[in-house]
CSV table of C-alpha atoms and ligand atoms in Angstrom, one decimal:
chain,number,residue,atom,x,y,z
A,20,MET,CA,164.8,49.1,98.7
A,21,PRO,CA,164.9,52.9,98.7
A,22,SER,CA,161.5,54.6,98.5
A,23,LEU,CA,159.9,53.7,95.2
A,24,ALA,CA,156.8,54.6,93.2
A,25,VAL,CA,154.9,52.1,91.1
A,26,VAL,CA,152.9,53.6,88.3
A,27,GLY,CA,150.9,52.2,85.3
A,28,SER,CA,152.5,53.0,81.9
A,29,GLN,CA,149.5,52.3,79.8
A,30,TRP,CA,145.7,52.6,80.2
A,31,GLY,CA,145.6,51.0,83.7
A,32,ASP,CA,145.0,47.3,84.5
A,33,GLU,CA,148.7,46.6,84.0
A,34,GLY,CA,148.8,44.3,87.0
A,35,LYS,CA,150.2,46.9,89.4
A,36,GLY,CA,148.5,45.2,92.4
A,37,LYS,CA,150.7,42.1,92.2
A,38,ILE,CA,153.9,44.1,91.8
A,39,VAL,CA,153.1,46.4,94.7
A,40,ASP,CA,152.1,43.3,96.8
A,41,TYR,CA,155.6,41.8,96.1
A,42,LEU,CA,157.6,45.0,96.7
A,43,ALA,CA,155.6,45.7,99.9
A,44,GLN,CA,157.6,42.9,101.5
A,45,GLU,CA,160.6,45.3,101.5
A,46,ALA,CA,158.6,48.4,102.5
A,47,HIS,CA,157.6,49.7,105.8
A,48,VAL,CA,154.9,52.0,104.5
A,49,VAL,CA,152.7,51.6,101.5
A,50,VAL,CA,150.8,54.7,100.3
A,51,ARG,CA,148.1,55.1,97.8
A,52,PHE,CA,148.3,58.7,96.4
A,53,GLN,CA,145.5,59.2,93.9
A,54,GLY,CA,142.2,57.8,92.5
A,55,GLY,CA,139.3,56.4,94.3
A,56,ASN,CA,137.4,53.1,94.3
A,57,ASN,CA,137.6,53.0,90.5
A,58,ALA,CA,141.0,51.4,91.0
A,59,GLY,CA,140.7,47.7,91.3
A,60,HIS,CA,143.7,45.6,92.3
A,61,SER,CA,143.5,41.8,92.3
A,62,VAL,CA,146.1,39.9,94.3
A,63,MET,CA,146.2,36.1,94.3
A,64,ILE,CA,147.5,34.6,97.5
A,65,GLY,CA,147.6,30.8,97.2
A,66,GLU,CA,144.2,30.0,95.7
A,67,GLU,CA,142.6,33.0,97.3
A,68,LEU,CA,141.7,36.1,95.3
A,69,PHE,CA,141.7,39.4,97.1
A,70,LYS,CA,140.0,42.3,95.3
A,71,LEU,CA,140.9,45.7,96.6
A,72,HIS,CA,139.4,49.0,95.5
A,73,HIS,CA,140.3,51.5,98.2
A,74,LEU,CA,142.9,49.8,100.4
A,75,PRO,CA,146.5,49.9,99.4
A,76,SER,CA,147.7,46.4,98.4
A,77,GLY,CA,150.2,46.6,101.2
A,78,ILE,CA,147.4,45.9,103.6
A,79,LEU,CA,147.8,42.2,102.7
A,80,ARG,CA,151.3,42.1,104.2
A,81,LYS,CA,151.5,41.9,107.9
A,82,GLY,CA,153.0,44.7,109.9
A,83,LYS,CA,153.1,47.3,107.1
A,84,LEU,CA,151.6,50.7,107.5
A,85,ALA,CA,149.0,51.1,104.8
A,86,VAL,CA,148.2,54.7,104.0
A,87,ILE,CA,145.4,56.3,102.0
A,88,GLY,CA,147.0,59.6,101.1
A,89,ASN,CA,145.6,63.1,100.6
A,90,GLY,CA,145.4,62.7,96.8
A,91,VAL,CA,142.8,59.9,97.0
A,92,VAL,CA,139.0,60.4,97.0
A,93,ILE,CA,137.1,58.0,99.4
A,94,ASP,CA,133.7,56.4,99.4
A,95,PRO,CA,133.5,55.7,103.1
A,96,ALA,CA,130.8,53.0,102.8
A,97,VAL,CA,132.9,51.1,100.2
A,98,LEU,CA,136.0,51.5,102.4
A,99,ILE,CA,134.1,50.2,105.5
A,100,LYS,CA,132.8,47.2,103.5
A,101,GLU,CA,136.3,46.4,102.3
A,102,ILE,CA,137.7,46.7,105.8
A,103,ASP,CA,135.0,44.3,107.1
A,104,ALA,CA,135.6,41.9,104.3
A,105,LEU,CA,139.3,41.7,104.9
A,106,GLU,CA,138.8,41.3,108.7
A,107,SER,CA,136.3,38.5,108.2
A,108,ARG,CA,139.1,36.7,106.2
A,109,GLY,CA,141.5,37.2,109.0
A,110,VAL,CA,143.5,40.2,107.6
A,111,SER,CA,144.1,42.9,110.1
A,112,VAL,CA,143.6,46.5,109.2
A,113,ALA,CA,145.0,47.9,112.4
A,114,ASN,CA,147.8,49.5,110.4
A,115,LEU,CA,145.5,51.5,108.2
A,116,ARG,CA,145.9,55.3,108.1
A,117,ILE,CA,143.6,57.6,106.2
A,118,SER,CA,144.4,61.1,105.3
A,119,ASP,CA,142.3,63.8,107.0
A,120,ARG,CA,142.8,65.8,103.8
A,121,ALA,CA,141.5,63.1,101.4
A,122,HIS,CA,138.1,64.0,99.9
A,123,VAL,CA,134.9,62.2,100.4
A,124,ILE,CA,132.6,60.8,97.7
A,125,LEU,CA,129.0,61.7,98.6
A,126,PRO,CA,125.7,60.2,97.2
A,127,TYR,CA,125.2,63.2,94.9
A,128,HIS,CA,128.6,62.6,93.3
A,129,ARG,CA,127.5,59.2,92.3
A,130,LEU,CA,124.1,60.5,91.0
A,131,LEU,CA,125.9,63.3,89.1
A,132,ASP,CA,128.4,60.9,87.6
A,133,GLY,CA,125.5,59.0,86.0
A,134,ALA,CA,123.5,62.0,85.1
A,135,GLU,CA,126.4,63.8,83.3
A,136,GLU,CA,127.4,60.6,81.5
A,137,ARG,CA,123.8,60.2,80.3
A,138,LEU,CA,123.8,63.7,79.0
A,139,ARG,CA,127.0,63.0,77.0
A,140,LYS,CA,125.0,60.6,74.8
A,141,GLY,CA,127.3,59.5,72.0
A,142,ALA,CA,130.4,60.9,73.6
A,143,LYS,CA,130.5,59.1,76.9
A,144,VAL,CA,133.8,59.2,78.9
A,145,GLY,CA,133.1,55.7,80.1
A,146,THR,CA,133.4,56.5,83.8
A,147,THR,CA,132.9,53.8,86.4
A,148,GLY,CA,129.9,55.7,87.7
A,149,ARG,CA,131.3,55.7,91.3
A,150,GLY,CA,131.2,59.5,91.7
A,151,ILE,CA,135.0,59.9,91.5
A,152,GLY,CA,135.0,62.6,88.8
A,153,PRO,CA,132.4,64.8,90.6
A,154,ALA,CA,134.2,64.4,93.9
A,155,TYR,CA,137.5,65.6,92.4
A,156,ALA,CA,135.5,68.4,90.7
A,157,ASP,CA,134.2,69.5,94.1
A,158,LYS,CA,137.7,69.5,95.5
A,159,ALA,CA,138.7,71.9,92.7
A,160,THR,CA,135.7,74.2,93.2
A,161,ARG,CA,136.2,74.1,97.0
A,162,LEU,CA,132.8,72.4,97.7
A,163,GLY,CA,134.5,69.2,98.8
A,164,VAL,CA,134.1,67.4,102.1
A,165,ARG,CA,137.3,66.0,103.5
A,166,MET,CA,137.8,62.9,105.7
A,167,GLY,CA,138.7,65.2,108.6
A,168,ASP,CA,135.3,66.9,108.2
A,169,LEU,CA,133.4,63.6,108.6
A,170,VAL,CA,134.6,63.3,112.1
A,171,ASP,CA,133.5,66.9,113.0
A,172,VAL,CA,129.7,67.0,113.1
A,173,ASP,CA,129.3,70.8,113.1
A,174,LEU,CA,131.7,71.3,110.2
A,175,LEU,CA,130.1,68.4,108.2
A,176,LYS,CA,126.7,69.9,108.7
A,177,ALA,CA,127.8,73.4,107.6
A,178,LYS,CA,129.4,71.9,104.5
A,179,LEU,CA,126.4,69.8,103.6
A,180,ASP,CA,123.9,72.6,104.2
A,181,PHE,CA,125.8,74.6,101.6
A,182,ALA,CA,126.4,71.8,99.1
A,183,VAL,CA,123.2,69.8,99.1
A,184,PRO,CA,120.8,72.5,97.8
A,185,LEU,CA,123.3,73.4,95.1
A,186,LYS,CA,123.7,69.8,94.0
A,187,GLN,CA,120.0,69.3,94.0
A,188,LYS,CA,119.7,72.2,91.5
A,189,TYR,CA,122.5,70.8,89.4
A,190,LEU,CA,120.9,67.3,89.4
A,191,GLU,CA,117.6,68.8,88.1
A,192,MET,CA,119.5,70.7,85.4
A,193,CYS,CA,121.0,67.4,84.3
A,194,GLY,CA,117.6,65.9,84.1
A,195,ASP,CA,117.9,63.7,87.1
A,196,ASP,CA,114.8,63.8,89.4
A,197,SER,CA,116.4,62.1,92.4
A,198,ARG,CA,115.7,64.0,95.7
A,199,LEU,CA,118.6,64.6,98.0
A,200,ASP,CA,117.9,64.3,101.7
A,201,GLY,CA,120.4,66.4,103.5
A,202,ARG,CA,119.5,65.0,106.9
A,203,ALA,CA,119.8,61.4,105.8
A,204,ILE,CA,123.2,62.2,104.2
A,205,MET,CA,124.4,63.9,107.4
A,206,ALA,CA,123.3,60.9,109.5
A,207,GLU,CA,124.8,58.3,107.3
A,208,TYR,CA,128.1,60.1,106.8
A,209,SER,CA,128.6,61.2,110.4
A,210,ALA,CA,128.2,57.5,111.3
A,211,HIS,CA,130.8,56.6,108.7
A,212,GLY,CA,133.0,59.3,110.3
A,213,ARG,CA,132.6,57.7,113.7
A,214,ARG,CA,133.5,54.3,112.3
A,215,LEU,CA,136.6,55.5,110.5
A,216,LYS,CA,137.8,58.0,113.1
A,217,PRO,CA,140.5,55.7,114.5
A,218,TYR,CA,142.2,55.6,111.2
A,219,VAL,CA,141.9,59.2,110.2
A,220,THR,CA,145.0,61.3,110.7
A,221,ASP,CA,147.6,63.7,109.1
A,222,THR,CA,149.1,61.0,106.9
A,223,GLY,CA,151.5,63.4,105.3
A,224,ALA,CA,153.1,63.9,108.7
A,225,VAL,CA,153.1,60.1,109.2
A,226,VAL,CA,154.9,59.4,105.9
A,227,ARG,CA,157.4,62.3,106.4
A,228,ASP,CA,158.2,61.0,109.8
A,229,ALA,CA,158.8,57.6,108.4
A,230,LEU,CA,161.1,59.1,105.8
A,231,LYS,CA,163.0,60.8,108.5
A,232,ARG,CA,163.5,57.5,110.2
A,233,LYS,CA,164.8,56.1,106.9
A,234,ARG,CA,161.9,53.8,106.4
A,235,ASN,CA,161.2,52.4,102.9
A,236,ILE,CA,158.1,53.9,101.4
A,237,LEU,CA,156.2,52.3,98.5
A,238,PHE,CA,154.0,54.7,96.6
A,239,GLU,CA,151.2,52.8,94.9
A,240,GLY,CA,149.8,54.3,91.8
A,241,ALA,CA,146.4,53.5,90.3
A,242,GLN,CA,145.2,53.6,86.7
A,243,GLY,CA,147.8,54.4,84.1
A,244,THR,CA,149.7,57.2,82.3
A,245,MET,CA,147.3,57.4,79.4
A,246,LEU,CA,144.5,58.0,81.8
A,247,ASP,CA,146.3,60.9,83.5
A,248,ILE,CA,144.0,63.9,83.6
A,249,ASP,CA,146.7,66.2,82.1
A,250,HIS,CA,148.8,63.8,80.0
A,251,GLY,CA,146.4,61.1,79.0
A,252,THR,CA,143.9,60.8,76.1
A,253,TYR,CA,141.7,63.6,77.4
A,254,PRO,CA,138.7,63.5,77.9
A,255,TYR,CA,138.8,59.6,78.1
A,256,VAL,CA,140.8,59.8,81.2
A,257,THR,CA,140.5,59.5,85.0
A,258,SER,CA,140.1,62.6,87.2
A,259,SER,CA,143.5,62.5,88.9
A,260,THR,CA,147.2,62.7,88.1
A,261,THR,CA,148.5,59.2,87.6
A,262,VAL,CA,152.2,60.0,86.8
A,263,ALA,CA,155.0,59.6,89.3
A,264,SER,CA,155.2,63.2,90.3
A,265,ASN,CA,151.9,62.9,92.0
A,266,ALA,CA,153.3,60.2,94.3
A,267,ALA,CA,154.8,63.1,96.1
A,268,SER,CA,152.0,65.7,96.3
A,269,GLY,CA,149.3,63.0,96.7
A,270,SER,CA,151.2,61.7,99.8
A,271,GLY,CA,152.4,65.0,101.2
A,272,VAL,CA,156.1,64.5,100.7
A,273,PRO,CA,158.7,66.3,98.7
A,274,PRO,CA,159.5,65.0,95.1
A,275,SER,CA,163.0,64.1,96.3
A,276,ALA,CA,161.5,61.5,98.6
A,277,VAL,CA,160.4,59.4,95.7
A,278,GLY,CA,163.6,57.6,95.0
A,279,GLU,CA,162.9,55.1,92.3
A,280,VAL,CA,160.0,54.7,89.9
A,281,PHE,CA,158.9,51.4,88.4
A,282,GLY,CA,156.7,51.6,85.4
A,283,VAL,CA,154.4,48.7,85.1
A,284,VAL,CA,154.3,47.6,81.5
A,285,LYS,CA,151.9,44.8,80.5
A,286,ALA,CA,153.5,42.8,77.7
A,287,TYR,CA,150.6,43.8,75.5
A,288,THR,CA,148.1,46.7,75.6
A,289,THR,CA,144.5,47.0,76.9
A,290,ARG,CA,142.1,49.7,77.4
A,291,VAL,CA,138.6,50.0,78.9
A,292,GLY,CA,136.0,52.2,77.4
A,293,GLU,CA,136.2,54.8,74.7
A,294,GLY,CA,139.0,56.6,72.9
A,295,PRO,CA,141.6,55.9,70.3
A,296,PHE,CA,143.8,52.8,70.7
A,297,PRO,CA,146.4,52.6,67.8
A,298,THR,CA,147.5,49.0,68.4
A,299,GLU,CA,144.0,47.6,69.0
A,300,LEU,CA,143.5,44.1,67.6
A,301,LEU,CA,139.9,43.6,66.5
A,302,ASP,CA,140.6,40.1,65.2
A,303,GLU,CA,141.0,36.6,66.7
A,304,THR,CA,144.4,37.5,68.1
A,305,GLY,CA,142.9,40.3,70.2
A,306,ALA,CA,140.1,38.0,71.4
A,307,SER,CA,142.5,35.3,72.3
A,308,ILE,CA,144.7,37.7,74.3
A,309,ALA,CA,141.6,39.0,76.1
A,310,ASP,CA,140.5,35.5,76.9
A,311,LYS,CA,143.8,34.2,78.0
A,312,GLY,CA,144.7,37.3,80.0
A,313,GLY,CA,141.3,37.4,81.7
A,314,GLU,CA,140.9,41.0,80.5
A,315,PHE,CA,137.7,41.9,82.4
A,316,GLY,CA,137.7,44.8,84.8
A,317,THR,CA,138.2,44.1,88.5
A,318,THR,CA,135.9,46.9,89.4
A,319,THR,CA,133.4,47.0,86.6
A,320,GLY,CA,133.5,43.5,85.0
A,321,ARG,CA,133.7,45.3,81.6
A,322,ALA,CA,135.6,43.6,78.8
A,323,ARG,CA,138.9,45.3,77.9
A,324,ARG,CA,140.0,46.1,74.4
A,325,CYS,CA,143.3,44.3,73.6
A,326,GLY,CA,146.2,45.0,71.3
A,327,TRP,CA,150.0,44.5,70.8
A,328,LEU,CA,152.5,46.3,73.1
A,329,ASP,CA,152.7,50.0,72.1
A,330,LEU,CA,156.2,51.4,72.8
A,331,MET,CA,155.0,54.9,71.8
A,332,VAL,CA,152.8,54.8,74.8
A,333,THR,CA,155.3,53.3,77.2
A,334,LYS,CA,158.1,55.6,76.1
A,335,TYR,CA,155.8,58.5,76.7
A,336,ALA,CA,155.0,57.2,80.1
A,337,HIS,CA,158.8,56.9,80.8
A,338,ALA,CA,159.3,60.5,79.6
A,339,LEU,CA,156.7,61.7,82.1
A,340,SER,CA,157.6,59.5,85.1
A,341,GLY,CA,161.3,58.8,84.6
A,342,PHE,CA,161.2,55.0,85.1
A,343,THR,CA,164.3,53.5,86.8
A,344,GLY,CA,162.9,50.1,86.2
A,345,ILE,CA,160.2,48.3,84.2
A,346,ALA,CA,157.9,45.8,85.9
A,347,MET,CA,156.7,43.7,82.9
A,348,THR,CA,153.6,41.8,83.6
A,349,LYS,CA,151.5,39.1,81.9
A,350,ILE,CA,154.2,38.1,79.4
A,351,ASP,CA,152.9,34.5,79.9
A,352,VAL,CA,149.6,35.6,78.2
A,353,LEU,CA,151.6,36.0,74.9
A,354,GLY,CA,152.7,32.4,75.0
A,355,GLY,CA,151.6,30.1,72.2
A,356,PHE,CA,151.7,32.6,69.3
A,357,ASP,CA,154.0,31.9,66.3
A,358,GLU,CA,155.0,35.5,66.4
A,359,VAL,CA,154.4,38.5,68.5
A,360,LYS,CA,154.4,42.2,67.5
A,361,VAL,CA,155.6,45.4,69.2
A,362,CYS,CA,154.7,48.9,67.9
A,363,THR,CA,157.9,50.9,67.7
A,364,HIS,CA,156.5,54.1,66.3
A,365,TYR,CA,153.5,55.7,64.6
A,366,ARG,CA,153.1,56.9,61.0
A,367,LEU,CA,150.8,59.8,60.3
A,368,ASP,CA,150.2,60.7,56.7
A,369,LYS,CA,153.0,58.3,55.7
A,370,LYS,CA,155.5,60.2,58.0
A,371,LYS,CA,157.0,58.9,61.2
A,372,ILE,CA,156.0,61.0,64.1
A,373,SER,CA,157.4,61.5,67.6
A,374,GLY,CA,155.3,61.7,70.7
A,375,ILE,CA,151.6,61.2,71.4
A,376,PRO,CA,149.4,63.8,69.7
A,377,ALA,CA,147.1,65.7,72.1
A,378,ASP,CA,144.4,65.8,69.5
A,379,LEU,CA,142.5,62.5,69.7
A,380,ARG,CA,141.4,62.9,66.1
A,381,VAL,CA,145.0,62.9,65.1
A,382,LEU,CA,145.9,60.0,67.4
A,383,ALA,CA,143.0,58.0,65.9
A,384,ARG,CA,144.7,58.5,62.4
A,385,CYS,CA,148.1,57.3,63.6
A,386,GLU,CA,149.1,53.9,62.1
A,387,PRO,CA,151.3,51.7,64.3
A,388,VAL,CA,154.5,50.4,62.7
A,389,TYR,CA,155.4,47.0,64.1
A,390,LYS,CA,158.6,45.0,64.8
A,391,THR,CA,157.7,41.3,64.6
A,392,LEU,CA,159.5,38.9,67.0
A,393,GLY,CA,159.4,35.2,67.3
A,394,GLY,CA,156.8,33.6,69.6
A,395,TRP,CA,157.3,31.0,72.4
A,396,GLU,CA,155.5,28.1,73.9
A,397,ASP,CA,153.3,28.5,77.0
A,398,LEU,CA,155.1,28.2,80.2
A,399,GLU,CA,153.4,25.6,82.3
A,400,GLY,CA,153.8,23.0,85.0
A,401,ALA,CA,157.3,21.8,85.5
A,402,THR,CA,158.8,24.3,82.9
A,403,LEU,CA,157.3,27.2,84.9
A,404,GLU,CA,158.6,25.7,88.1
A,405,LYS,CA,162.0,25.5,86.6
A,406,VAL,CA,162.0,29.1,85.4
A,407,LEU,CA,160.8,30.3,88.8
A,408,LYS,CA,163.7,28.5,90.4
A,409,LYS,CA,166.5,29.2,87.9
A,410,GLY,CA,165.5,32.7,86.8
A,411,PHE,CA,165.8,34.7,83.6
A,412,SER,CA,168.3,32.4,81.8
A,413,ALA,CA,165.8,29.5,82.0
A,414,LEU,CA,163.2,31.4,80.0
A,415,PRO,CA,162.5,30.4,76.3
A,416,GLY,CA,165.0,32.3,74.1
A,417,ASN,CA,162.3,34.2,72.2
A,418,MET,CA,160.7,35.4,75.5
A,419,ARG,CA,164.1,36.7,76.6
A,420,ALA,CA,164.5,38.4,73.2
A,421,TYR,CA,161.2,40.1,73.7
A,422,VAL,CA,162.2,41.4,77.1
A,423,ARG,CA,165.5,42.5,75.8
A,424,PHE,CA,164.0,44.3,72.9
A,425,VAL,CA,161.6,46.3,75.1
A,426,GLU,CA,164.4,47.3,77.5
A,427,LYS,CA,166.7,48.3,74.7
A,428,GLU,CA,164.0,50.4,73.0
A,429,MET,CA,163.0,52.0,76.3
A,430,GLY,CA,166.5,52.4,77.7
A,431,VAL,CA,165.3,51.0,81.1
A,432,PRO,CA,166.0,47.6,82.6
A,433,VAL,CA,163.2,45.1,83.2
A,434,THR,CA,163.4,44.7,86.9
A,435,MET,CA,160.4,42.4,87.5
A,436,LEU,CA,158.8,39.9,85.2
A,437,GLY,CA,155.3,38.6,85.8
A,438,LEU,CA,154.8,35.0,84.6
A,439,GLY,CA,151.4,34.2,86.0
A,440,ARG,CA,148.6,35.3,88.3
A,441,ARG,CA,149.9,33.8,91.5
A,442,ARG,CA,151.9,35.7,94.0
A,443,ASN,CA,155.0,33.7,93.4
A,444,GLU,CA,154.8,33.6,89.6
A,445,LEU,CA,157.2,36.6,89.3
A,446,LEU,CA,160.9,37.0,88.6
A,447,ASP,CA,162.8,39.6,90.5
A,448,LEU,CA,165.4,40.8,88.0
A,449,ARG,CA,166.7,43.7,90.0
A,450,LYS,CA,170.2,42.2,90.3
A,451,ARG,CA,170.4,41.1,86.7
A,452,LYS,CA,172.9,42.7,84.4
A,453,TRP,CA,170.9,44.0,81.5
A,454,LYS,CA,173.0,46.0,79.0
B,727,GDP,P1,146.0,46.6,88.3
B,727,GDP,O1,144.8,47.5,88.5
B,727,GDP,O2,147.1,47.3,87.5
B,727,GDP,O3,146.5,46.0,89.6
B,727,GDP,O4,145.5,45.4,87.4
B,727,GDP,P2,144.3,44.5,87.6
B,727,GDP,O5,144.4,43.9,89.0
B,727,GDP,O6,143.0,45.1,87.2
B,727,GDP,O7,144.6,43.4,86.5
B,727,GDP,C1,145.6,42.6,86.6
B,727,GDP,C2,145.1,41.1,86.5
B,727,GDP,O8,146.2,40.4,85.9
B,727,GDP,C3,144.8,40.5,87.8
B,727,GDP,O9,143.8,39.6,87.6
B,727,GDP,C4,146.1,39.8,88.2
B,727,GDP,O10,145.9,38.7,89.0
B,727,GDP,C5,146.6,39.4,86.9
B,727,GDP,N1,148.1,39.4,86.8
B,727,GDP,C6,149.0,40.2,87.3
B,727,GDP,N2,150.2,39.9,86.9
B,727,GDP,C7,150.1,38.9,86.1
B,727,GDP,C8,151.0,38.1,85.3
B,727,GDP,O11,152.2,38.3,85.2
B,727,GDP,N3,150.5,37.1,84.5
B,727,GDP,C9,149.1,36.8,84.5
B,727,GDP,N4,148.7,35.8,83.7
B,727,GDP,N5,148.3,37.5,85.2
B,727,GDP,C10,148.7,38.5,86.0
């Protein structure tokens, strides 16, 4: 495996965790390059479910270097809890490296996240309330505290002495009467710094050095293309860049270091929170996909909105990230329907349009045009075992036709196919001839 980035092609929750976990077998280093603890990856190992928010999924594979890159924002208390939880289940985190340039989520970020969202009243962004947006905002306004600062008491104090009074004023302006205690924050965060110090380093240098030694790097994206702060359905987006180009700058390596890009495409579409969603199914079919697919957020528990696969969205994602392969997940969830639909394009005022409109009012008026394909039976028990053993050719004909239709429309091969929640319920199709 050359170096490879895995990114979400829809609104997140595509099942990236499982794909990264699988590919991590072949990698020496797994790097998270953006987002914060709003990313929730679930990986099933046997009957055990591991939920990760901060740690790269690669942490679950022995002997891999797991890196939290400079593009990530970190809530140290959450990270420490996650480290403790993994260690108590016998998973070592000795190979964890945290960027000294990654920004820290502070208590006032969480308070401001809530206060700003309350002020928005009817136009809520639908943030997870974890302070991620305000932490990224402070990074941009140069008020941020970085992981490197946490381990330097004098620097941390100087930064907090400046930021805390400002944040107190801003909280008051937002109608939040919480009182910030600078000393308590200092005490708590310097303790976090001491605890995390062994892991904090110049991770850019670590990854670049690994590249020089021809190591395989896996860049693990969080969220999805439609949540990208520049290219997504702004303002209903996350606060970082989720497309493949950020795998480089969020890790501190040149773009040329990111060899391949796998776009994770869930076989249908989901989205959490507000904003237009052209293929949304507000009927029984949508409810049944949600139910069968377990579409409830790993991090928030919120129910996800569900709809048919939208190729306008995934083609846009490919245009932005340049997929060299598609990791299609959760195709098993579509089993049992007589027919399944795929949106091939949008119509606006009766005309076919190309691309995703930036104006959400326009996107909300887009009507999806569907191609209807034949359904297939659920893959269960012995049939699933047989497929996992024999591979693609043993899949039901209509399921194969679905996969082929998507790859033909996108012009990208399906290189992985997820057939269930478990770690082994996945077909590796990288060697398959697809044209
Ligand atoms: P991520 O943030 O993109 O990693 O996605 P999540 O972890 O939030 O959601 C993916 C969910 O789908 C998890 O519960 C996974 O265990 C599950 N999952 C991943 N791949 C598959 C698959 O191919 N089939 C089924 N049924 N579930 C899957």
